[in-house]
Short mmCIF file of C-alpha atoms in Angstrom, two decimals:
data_model
loop_
_atom_site.label_atom_id
_atom_site.label_comp_id
_atom_site.label_asym_id
_atom_site.label_seq_id
_atom_site.Cartn_x
_atom_site.Cartn_y
_atom_site.Cartn_z
CA MET A 53 -44.98 89.86 -219.96
CA LEU A 54 -44.48 87.93 -216.86
CA VAL A 55 -46.03 84.73 -215.87
CA LYS A 56 -48.27 86.38 -213.18
CA GLU A 57 -50.00 88.57 -215.75
CA ILE A 58 -51.25 85.38 -217.35
CA MET A 59 -51.50 82.72 -215.03
CA THR A 60 -54.49 81.22 -213.84
CA ARG A 61 -54.49 81.56 -209.88
CA ASP A 62 -57.27 79.35 -209.31
CA VAL A 63 -55.77 75.89 -208.85
CA ILE A 64 -57.28 72.91 -208.57
CA THR A 65 -55.12 70.48 -206.88
CA VAL A 66 -55.34 66.75 -205.17
CA THR A 67 -53.47 65.05 -203.01
CA GLN A 68 -51.58 62.10 -202.92
CA LYS A 69 -54.48 60.20 -201.31
CA THR A 70 -56.69 60.89 -204.15
CA THR A 71 -58.54 58.06 -205.67
CA LEU A 72 -57.90 57.72 -209.37
CA LYS A 73 -61.43 57.76 -209.54
CA GLU A 74 -61.71 61.22 -207.76
CA LEU A 75 -59.52 62.27 -209.99
CA ALA A 76 -61.22 61.53 -213.03
CA LYS A 77 -64.03 63.02 -211.61
CA VAL A 78 -62.23 66.15 -210.84
CA ILE A 79 -60.74 65.92 -214.08
CA ASN A 80 -63.91 65.87 -215.89
CA SER A 81 -66.12 68.22 -214.09
CA ASN A 82 -63.46 71.08 -214.17
CA ARG A 83 -62.26 70.41 -217.60
CA ILE A 84 -58.39 70.26 -217.07
CA ASN A 85 -55.98 67.66 -218.18
CA GLY A 86 -53.94 66.97 -214.90
CA ALA A 87 -53.80 68.93 -211.70
CA PRO A 88 -50.84 69.73 -209.21
CA VAL A 89 -50.65 67.12 -206.42
CA VAL A 90 -49.57 69.27 -202.96
CA ASP A 91 -48.81 67.38 -199.43
CA GLU A 92 -52.26 67.41 -197.54
CA ILE A 93 -50.55 69.08 -194.22
CA ASP A 94 -48.38 71.95 -195.59
CA GLY A 95 -49.30 72.36 -199.21
CA THR A 96 -45.98 72.26 -200.44
CA LEU A 97 -45.99 70.45 -204.43
CA ILE A 98 -44.97 67.00 -204.51
CA GLY A 99 -45.65 66.04 -207.78
CA VAL A 100 -47.99 66.28 -210.94
CA ILE A 101 -51.05 63.95 -212.38
CA THR A 102 -52.63 63.91 -215.69
CA MET A 103 -54.41 62.46 -218.09
CA THR A 104 -51.40 60.69 -219.47
CA ASP A 105 -50.15 59.17 -216.51
CA LEU A 106 -53.71 57.69 -216.22
CA LEU A 107 -54.15 56.63 -219.76
CA ARG A 108 -50.64 54.47 -219.19
CA MET A 109 -52.24 52.60 -216.99
CA LEU A 110 -55.56 51.56 -218.83
CA LYS A 111 -52.99 51.08 -221.76
CA HIS A 112 -51.75 48.41 -219.36
CA ILE A 113 -54.77 46.90 -218.86
CA CYS A 114 -56.32 46.86 -222.36
CA PHE A 115 -53.22 45.33 -223.27
CA TRP A 116 -53.54 42.18 -221.52
CA ASP A 117 -57.28 42.11 -222.53
CA GLU A 118 -56.07 42.05 -226.04
CA ILE A 119 -53.81 39.08 -225.03
CA GLY A 120 -56.79 37.38 -223.21
CA ALA A 121 -59.20 37.98 -225.82
CA ARG A 122 -56.71 36.19 -228.59
CA ASP A 123 -56.29 32.80 -227.03
CA ASN A 124 -58.29 31.83 -223.62
CA SER A 125 -56.85 28.30 -223.46
CA GLN A 126 -53.33 29.80 -222.68
CA ALA A 127 -55.28 32.50 -220.70
CA GLY A 128 -52.96 31.84 -217.41
CA VAL A 129 -49.66 31.34 -219.64
CA LEU A 130 -50.44 34.22 -221.28
CA GLY A 131 -50.56 36.93 -218.68
CA VAL A 132 -54.51 37.64 -218.27
CA ASP A 133 -53.80 37.00 -214.34
CA ILE A 134 -51.32 40.40 -214.81
CA LYS A 135 -54.82 42.21 -216.11
CA ASP A 136 -56.67 40.83 -213.22
CA ALA A 137 -54.32 42.60 -210.91
CA LEU A 138 -53.84 45.38 -212.78
CA LEU A 139 -57.90 46.00 -212.88
CA LYS A 140 -57.89 45.80 -209.01
CA GLU A 141 -54.79 48.16 -208.79
CA LYS A 142 -57.00 50.41 -210.62
CA ASP A 143 -60.03 50.17 -208.04
CA LYS A 144 -57.50 51.24 -205.43
CA ALA A 145 -54.78 52.94 -206.61
CA VAL A 146 -54.32 56.63 -205.74
CA VAL A 147 -52.53 59.78 -207.24
CA GLY A 148 -49.52 58.70 -205.32
CA ALA A 149 -48.68 55.66 -207.00
CA LYS A 150 -49.26 57.07 -210.20
CA MET A 151 -48.05 60.79 -210.07
CA THR A 152 -45.09 62.32 -211.87
CA LYS A 153 -42.80 63.26 -208.85
CA VAL A 154 -40.42 65.52 -210.93
CA VAL A 155 -42.04 68.49 -211.85
CA HIS A 156 -40.97 71.51 -214.13
CA THR A 157 -42.19 74.73 -212.02
CA VAL A 158 -41.92 78.57 -212.51
CA GLU A 159 -42.42 81.54 -210.47
CA GLU A 160 -44.71 84.34 -210.76
CA ASP A 161 -41.88 86.75 -211.87
CA ASP A 162 -40.28 84.30 -214.48
CA SER A 163 -41.20 85.54 -218.14
CA VAL A 164 -43.38 84.37 -220.77
CA ASP A 165 -40.93 83.54 -223.08
CA GLU A 166 -39.40 81.18 -220.34
CA VAL A 167 -42.15 79.28 -219.89
CA LEU A 168 -42.69 78.95 -223.28
CA ALA A 169 -39.44 77.70 -224.29
CA MET A 170 -39.56 75.07 -220.84
CA MET A 171 -42.69 73.66 -222.64
CA CYS A 172 -41.02 73.18 -225.54
CA ARG A 173 -37.81 71.25 -224.23
CA TYR A 174 -39.67 69.09 -221.67
CA ASN A 175 -42.98 68.52 -224.30
CA ILE A 176 -45.31 69.76 -221.54
CA HIS A 177 -48.58 71.54 -221.88
CA THR A 178 -49.25 72.79 -218.54
CA ILE A 179 -46.56 74.14 -215.68
CA PRO A 180 -47.52 74.96 -211.74
CA VAL A 181 -46.03 78.10 -210.61
CA VAL A 182 -44.55 78.42 -207.22
CA LYS A 183 -43.70 80.10 -204.45
CA ASN A 184 -41.90 78.60 -201.21
CA HIS A 185 -42.99 75.49 -202.81
CA LYS A 186 -46.69 75.99 -202.76
CA VAL A 187 -48.96 76.48 -205.98
CA VAL A 188 -50.27 80.01 -206.63
CA GLY A 189 -51.13 79.18 -210.00
CA ILE A 190 -51.02 77.63 -213.31
CA ILE A 191 -49.89 78.05 -216.53
CA GLY A 192 -50.96 76.37 -219.74
CA ALA A 193 -50.21 76.59 -223.32
CA THR A 194 -53.79 77.65 -223.75
CA ASP A 195 -52.47 80.66 -221.61
CA ILE A 196 -49.93 80.93 -223.84
CA VAL A 197 -51.39 81.30 -226.96
CA ASN A 198 -53.96 83.36 -226.47
CA TYR A 199 -51.26 86.20 -225.08
CA CYS A 200 -49.39 85.49 -228.31
CA ILE A 201 -51.87 85.82 -230.85
#
């Protein structure tokens, strides 16, 4: 079985200028876990942004919030100023600053077995399908499970 036989062709993409707040809305309304990031001029794939990337940022904010809650008398010393900086960053942050730039991709004529091996090797669940560096589809773990079962 080839990737083109089971991939999703209508791919939701974002650009590096998309804000994280806009991204969260896209993820929520489309029930996806992330999106390929494409160049806004020529549409080439330049990265990927996932819920994991968003969670990493929120983890840092929560960490500094917990530190501040433990001892408010030492707030400046313990780094709550860092939390404030992270909160400001969150409000202004764009996808380009948080995306993963090294992206594993496949092509339409690759075998599903190759994709499965790649997913297991790199512990990823969704892989963009590209042709001439442009996203033409996406294949996820669910696609493979549905094919195999």
